[in-house]
Coordinates of C-alpha atoms in Angstrom, one line a residue:
M1410 CA 0.0 0.0 0.0
N1411 CA 2.8 2.4 0.9
S1412 CA 4.7 1.7 -2.4
Q1413 CA 1.5 2.6 -4.4
R1414 CA 1.2 5.8 -2.4
Y1415 CA 4.8 6.7 -3.0
K1416 CA 4.3 6.0 -6.7
G1417 CA 1.3 8.4 -6.7
I1418 CA 3.4 11.1 -4.9
G1419 CA 6.2 10.7 -7.4
L1420 CA 3.9 11.0 -10.3
I1421 CA 2.2 14.2 -9.0
L1422 CA 5.5 15.8 -8.0
A1423 CA 7.0 15.2 -11.5
G1424 CA 3.8 16.4 -13.2
A1425 CA 3.6 19.5 -11.0
M1426 CA 7.2 20.5 -11.8
L1427 CA 6.7 20.1 -15.5
W1428 CA 3.4 22.1 -15.4
G1429 CA 5.2 24.7 -13.3
A1430 CA 7.9 24.9 -16.0
S1431 CA 5.4 25.3 -18.8
G1432 CA 3.9 28.4 -17.2
P1433 CA 7.0 30.7 -17.8
M1434 CA 7.3 29.2 -21.3
M1435 CA 3.8 30.3 -22.1
E1436 CA 4.3 33.7 -20.4
W1437 CA 7.4 34.3 -22.6
L1438 CA 5.5 33.3 -25.8
L1439 CA 2.5 35.5 -25.1
E1440 CA 4.6 38.5 -24.1
H1441 CA 6.9 38.4 -27.1
Y1442 CA 4.6 37.5 -30.0
A1443 CA 1.2 38.6 -31.2
I1444 CA -0.6 35.4 -30.2
S1445 CA -3.9 35.4 -28.3
V1446 CA -4.9 33.0 -25.6
P1447 CA -7.8 31.4 -27.7
F1448 CA -5.6 30.9 -30.8
F1449 CA -2.7 29.5 -28.8
L1450 CA -4.8 27.1 -26.8
T1451 CA -6.8 25.9 -29.8
I1452 CA -3.6 24.8 -31.5
R1453 CA -2.1 23.4 -28.4
L1454 CA -5.1 21.3 -27.3
I1455 CA -5.9 19.8 -30.7
V1456 CA -2.2 19.0 -31.6
A1457 CA -1.5 17.6 -28.1
G1458 CA -4.7 15.6 -28.0
L1459 CA -4.1 14.0 -31.4
L1460 CA -0.6 13.1 -30.5
V1461 CA -1.8 11.3 -27.3
L1462 CA -4.4 9.4 -29.2
V1463 CA -1.9 8.4 -31.9
V1464 CA 0.4 7.0 -29.1
V1465 CA -2.6 5.1 -27.6
R1466 CA -3.6 3.7 -31.0
L1467 CA 0.0 2.5 -31.7
Q1468 CA -0.4 0.4 -28.5
K1469 CA -3.3 -1.3 -30.4
V1470 CA -6.0 0.3 -28.1
Q1471 CA -9.4 1.1 -29.7
V1472 CA -9.5 4.9 -29.2
L1473 CA -13.0 5.2 -30.7
A1474 CA -14.7 2.7 -28.4
I1475 CA -15.5 5.3 -25.7
W1476 CA -17.8 7.0 -28.2
R1477 CA -20.1 4.0 -28.6
E1478 CA -22.0 4.4 -25.4
A1479 CA -24.0 7.5 -24.8
A1480 CA -23.3 7.7 -21.0
W1481 CA -19.5 7.7 -21.5
R1482 CA -19.8 10.0 -24.5
M1483 CA -21.6 12.6 -22.5
R1484 CA -19.2 12.4 -19.6
L1485 CA -16.2 12.7 -22.0
V1486 CA -17.7 15.8 -23.6
I1487 CA -18.4 17.4 -20.2
F1488 CA -14.8 16.7 -19.1
G1489 CA -13.4 18.1 -22.4
I1490 CA -15.3 21.4 -22.1
F1491 CA -15.7 22.0 -18.3
G1492 CA -12.5 20.2 -17.2
M1493 CA -9.7 20.2 -19.8
L1494 CA -10.7 23.3 -21.7
A1495 CA -11.7 25.3 -18.6
V1496 CA -8.6 24.6 -16.6
Q1497 CA -6.3 25.3 -19.6
F1498 CA -8.0 28.5 -20.6
T1499 CA -8.3 30.0 -17.2
F1500 CA -4.7 29.1 -16.4
V1501 CA -3.3 30.7 -19.6
A1502 CA -5.6 33.7 -19.2
A1503 CA -4.3 34.1 -15.6
I1504 CA -0.8 34.0 -16.9
D1505 CA -1.6 36.6 -19.6
A1506 CA -3.2 38.9 -17.0
S1507 CA -0.4 38.5 -14.4
N1508 CA 2.5 36.0 -14.6
A1509 CA 3.2 32.3 -14.4
T1510 CA 4.0 32.3 -10.6
V1511 CA 0.8 34.2 -9.6
A1512 CA -1.3 32.0 -11.9
T1513 CA 0.0 28.8 -10.4
L1514 CA -0.3 30.1 -6.8
L1515 CA -3.9 31.2 -7.4
Q1516 CA -4.6 27.7 -8.6
F1517 CA -4.0 26.7 -5.0
I1518 CA -7.6 27.7 -4.3
G1519 CA -8.5 24.4 -6.0
P1520 CA -7.9 22.2 -2.9
V1521 CA -10.3 24.4 -0.9
Y1522 CA -13.1 23.9 -3.4
I1523 CA -12.4 20.1 -3.5
I1524 CA -12.6 19.9 0.3
L1525 CA -15.8 21.9 0.4
F1526 CA -17.3 19.8 -2.5
V1527 CA -16.4 16.5 -0.9
S1528 CA -17.8 17.6 2.4
W1529 CA -21.0 18.8 0.8
R1530 CA -21.4 15.5 -1.2
L1531 CA -20.8 13.4 2.0
K1532 CA -23.1 15.8 4.0
K1533 CA -20.5 16.1 6.8
R1534 CA -18.2 18.8 8.0
P1535 CA -14.5 18.6 6.9
P1536 CA -12.1 17.3 9.6
A1537 CA -10.4 19.8 11.8
Y1538 CA -7.0 19.4 10.0
Q1539 CA -8.6 20.3 6.7
V1540 CA -10.3 23.4 8.2
I1541 CA -6.9 24.5 9.7
G1542 CA -5.3 23.8 6.3
M1543 CA -7.9 25.8 4.4
V1544 CA -7.8 28.8 6.8
G1545 CA -3.9 28.9 6.7
T1546 CA -3.8 28.5 2.9
L1547 CA -6.3 31.3 2.4
G1548 CA -4.5 33.5 4.9
G1549 CA -1.3 33.1 2.9
L1550 CA -3.2 33.8 -0.3
V1551 CA -4.5 37.1 1.1
L1552 CA -0.9 38.2 1.7
L1553 CA 0.1 37.1 -1.8
L1554 CA -2.7 39.2 -3.3
T1555 CA -2.2 42.3 -1.1
N1556 CA 1.4 42.4 0.0
G1557 CA 0.1 43.5 3.4
N1558 CA -1.8 46.5 1.9
F1559 CA -5.4 45.3 2.5
A1560 CA -6.8 48.4 0.8
Q1561 CA -5.3 47.5 -2.5
L1562 CA -4.6 44.3 -4.5
A1563 CA -1.0 43.6 -5.5
I1564 CA -2.4 42.1 -8.8
S1565 CA -5.1 43.3 -11.2
G1566 CA -8.8 42.5 -10.8
E1567 CA -8.6 40.6 -14.1
A1568 CA -5.8 38.4 -12.8
L1569 CA -7.8 37.7 -9.6
F1570 CA -10.9 36.8 -11.6
W1571 CA -9.0 34.3 -13.8
G1572 CA -7.1 33.0 -10.7
I1573 CA -10.4 32.2 -8.9
A1574 CA -11.7 30.7 -12.1
V1575 CA -8.7 28.5 -12.5
G1576 CA -9.1 27.2 -8.9
I1577 CA -12.7 26.2 -9.6
A1578 CA -11.8 24.6 -13.0
F1579 CA -8.9 22.8 -11.3
A1580 CA -11.2 21.4 -8.7
F1581 CA -13.6 20.1 -11.3
Y1582 CA -10.8 18.8 -13.5
T1583 CA -9.4 16.8 -10.5
V1584 CA -12.6 15.2 -9.2
Y1585 CA -14.8 14.7 -12.2
P1586 CA -12.9 12.3 -14.5
A1587 CA -12.2 9.6 -11.9
R1588 CA -14.8 7.1 -13.3
L1589 CA -13.8 7.9 -16.9
M1590 CA -10.2 7.1 -16.2
Q1591 CA -11.0 4.0 -14.2
E1592 CA -13.0 2.6 -17.1
W1593 CA -11.0 3.8 -20.1
G1594 CA -7.6 4.8 -18.9
V1595 CA -5.8 8.1 -18.5
L1596 CA -4.4 8.5 -22.0
I1597 CA -7.7 8.1 -23.8
V1598 CA -9.5 10.5 -21.5
V1599 CA -6.7 13.1 -21.7
G1600 CA -6.4 12.8 -25.5
W1601 CA -10.1 13.1 -26.3
G1602 CA -10.5 15.8 -23.6
M1603 CA -7.9 17.9 -25.3
V1604 CA -9.3 17.4 -28.8
I1605 CA -12.8 18.2 -27.6
G1606 CA -11.7 21.3 -25.7
G1607 CA -9.6 22.5 -28.7
V1608 CA -12.3 22.0 -31.2
V1609 CA -14.9 23.8 -29.1
L1610 CA -12.6 26.7 -28.4
G1611 CA -11.7 26.8 -32.1
L1612 CA -15.3 27.0 -33.2
V1613 CA -16.2 29.7 -30.6
S1614 CA -13.1 31.8 -31.5
R1615 CA -13.4 31.2 -35.2
V1616 CA -9.8 30.2 -35.3
W1617 CA -9.8 29.6 -39.1
A1618 CA -10.4 33.3 -39.7
S1619 CA -7.6 34.5 -37.4
D1620 CA -4.7 36.5 -38.8
E1621 CA -2.4 34.9 -36.2
W1622 CA -1.6 31.9 -38.5
S1623 CA 1.3 33.9 -39.9
Q1624 CA 3.1 33.8 -36.5
L1625 CA 3.4 30.0 -36.9
V1626 CA 6.0 30.3 -39.7
Q1627 CA 8.6 31.7 -37.2
P1628 CA 11.0 29.0 -36.0
V1629 CA 11.1 30.3 -32.5
V1630 CA 7.3 30.3 -32.2
I1631 CA 7.1 26.7 -33.6
G1632 CA 9.9 25.5 -31.3
M1633 CA 8.4 27.0 -28.2
T1634 CA 4.9 25.9 -29.0
A1635 CA 6.1 22.4 -29.6
A1636 CA 8.0 22.4 -26.3
I1637 CA 5.0 23.7 -24.4
I1638 CA 2.8 21.0 -26.0
V1639 CA 5.1 18.2 -25.0
V1640 CA 5.9 19.4 -21.5
G1641 CA 2.2 20.3 -20.7
T1642 CA 0.8 17.1 -22.1
V1643 CA 3.2 14.9 -20.1
A1644 CA 2.4 17.0 -17.0
F1645 CA -1.3 16.4 -17.5
I1646 CA -0.8 12.7 -17.9
L1647 CA 1.3 12.4 -14.8
F1648 CA -1.1 14.5 -12.8
L1649 CA -4.2 12.4 -13.8
S1650 CA -2.2 9.1 -13.4
S1651 CA -1.4 10.0 -9.8
M1652 CA -5.0 9.9 -8.9
K1653 CA -5.0 6.1 -9.2
Y1654 CA -2.8 5.9 -6.2
I1655 CA -3.6 8.9 -3.9
T1656 CA -6.8 10.9 -3.2
A1657 CA -7.9 13.9 -5.2
V1658 CA -7.3 16.2 -2.2
E1659 CA -3.8 14.8 -1.8
T1660 CA -3.1 15.2 -5.5
S1661 CA -4.1 18.8 -5.5
I1662 CA -2.2 19.5 -2.3
L1663 CA 1.1 17.9 -3.6
S1664 CA 0.9 20.1 -6.7
S1665 CA 2.6 22.7 -4.5
M1666 CA 5.7 22.1 -6.6
E1667 CA 4.0 24.0 -9.5
P1668 CA 4.4 27.5 -8.1
L1669 CA 7.8 26.7 -6.6
T1670 CA 9.1 25.6 -10.0
A1671 CA 7.4 28.6 -11.8
M1672 CA 8.9 31.0 -9.2
V1673 CA 12.4 29.7 -9.5
I1674 CA 12.3 29.7 -13.3
S1675 CA 10.7 33.1 -13.5
F1676 CA 13.4 34.5 -11.1
F1677 CA 16.3 33.4 -13.3
W1678 CA 14.5 33.9 -16.7
F1679 CA 12.6 37.1 -16.1
S1680 CA 14.3 38.5 -13.0
Q1681 CA 10.8 38.5 -11.5
L1682 CA 10.6 39.7 -7.9
F1683 CA 7.6 40.0 -5.5
G1684 CA 7.0 42.2 -2.4
P1685 CA 8.4 40.9 1.0
L1686 CA 4.9 40.0 2.4
Q1687 CA 4.0 38.3 -0.8
Y1688 CA 6.9 35.9 -0.3
V1689 CA 5.7 35.4 3.3
G1690 CA 2.2 34.6 1.9
M1691 CA 3.7 32.0 -0.5
A1692 CA 5.6 30.4 2.4
I1693 CA 2.5 30.3 4.6
M1694 CA 0.5 28.6 1.7
L1695 CA 3.1 26.0 1.2
V1696 CA 3.4 25.3 5.0
F1697 CA -0.3 24.7 5.4
I1698 CA -0.5 22.7 2.2
T1699 CA 2.3 20.5 3.6
W1700 CA 0.3 20.3 6.9
L1701 CA -2.7 19.1 5.1
T1702 CA -0.7 16.4 3.4
I1703 CA 0.9 15.1 6.6
A1704 CA -2.3 15.3 8.6
G1705 CA -4.2 13.6 5.9
E1706 CA -1.7 10.7 5.8
K1707 CA -1.9 10.3 9.6
Q1708 CA -5.7 10.4 9.4
S1709 CA -5.7 7.6 6.8
E1710 CA -3.6 5.4 9.0
H1711 CA -6.2 5.4 11.8

């Protein structure tokens, strides 16, 4: 049992570090080239999703079988739109409105939503350790957002909006596909989720009429986009795979490596600095997230 748990922890930590690294890469691309969030994500999701499905098909797995039953088909479409597309779009929009570090830290609201949802579904109050963890995490988040000046946010209202949205989307993305993955496997669910999300976003944004296609002839844009697709896709697969071995709450909590990775990369790449109390807020968030993990492990042993 312990070896399975450690395997899950290793998967989520690796996935979180890769996802944290993809944030600064996206931030750089969006800052230096005239590429919009909808256009970039449409390309990324469709290409990444098709690559995953090709890999699965090469393993002689029937990738179309999931579409034959209406119940699974509906679940897959819901996950593709409200899970995969929602978490990707809100995350990249938060990066575009602020930066990669802030976006990944604001994603930390996700565990709070998961705890509240699980408690509501079970019709019972969350355990004391989860309440303590939530209060501490939110306290650190307040310092991150205000830098101690409670009359003014240290980030824009737009960044805060997308940050809250990415937390909600992350919670849904973490909890909802459990049955899908159990029945059909992680790769098929991730692959089709990306394709569905990309196609829906492309239709809504009329990607075929965009004047941004000319950007894709630049080698730097092609290279960075390809790197983001590979790194981000592997991160998603590792993240979802971890949920076979550890709980959804633990998975979201252990993703604390995301903001740490993003912060370190952003510091060396962009020379990005925060206010003193914002660093304190980050530290508080990580401390209480660690507390939630340790307390949760002790709780499961009893």
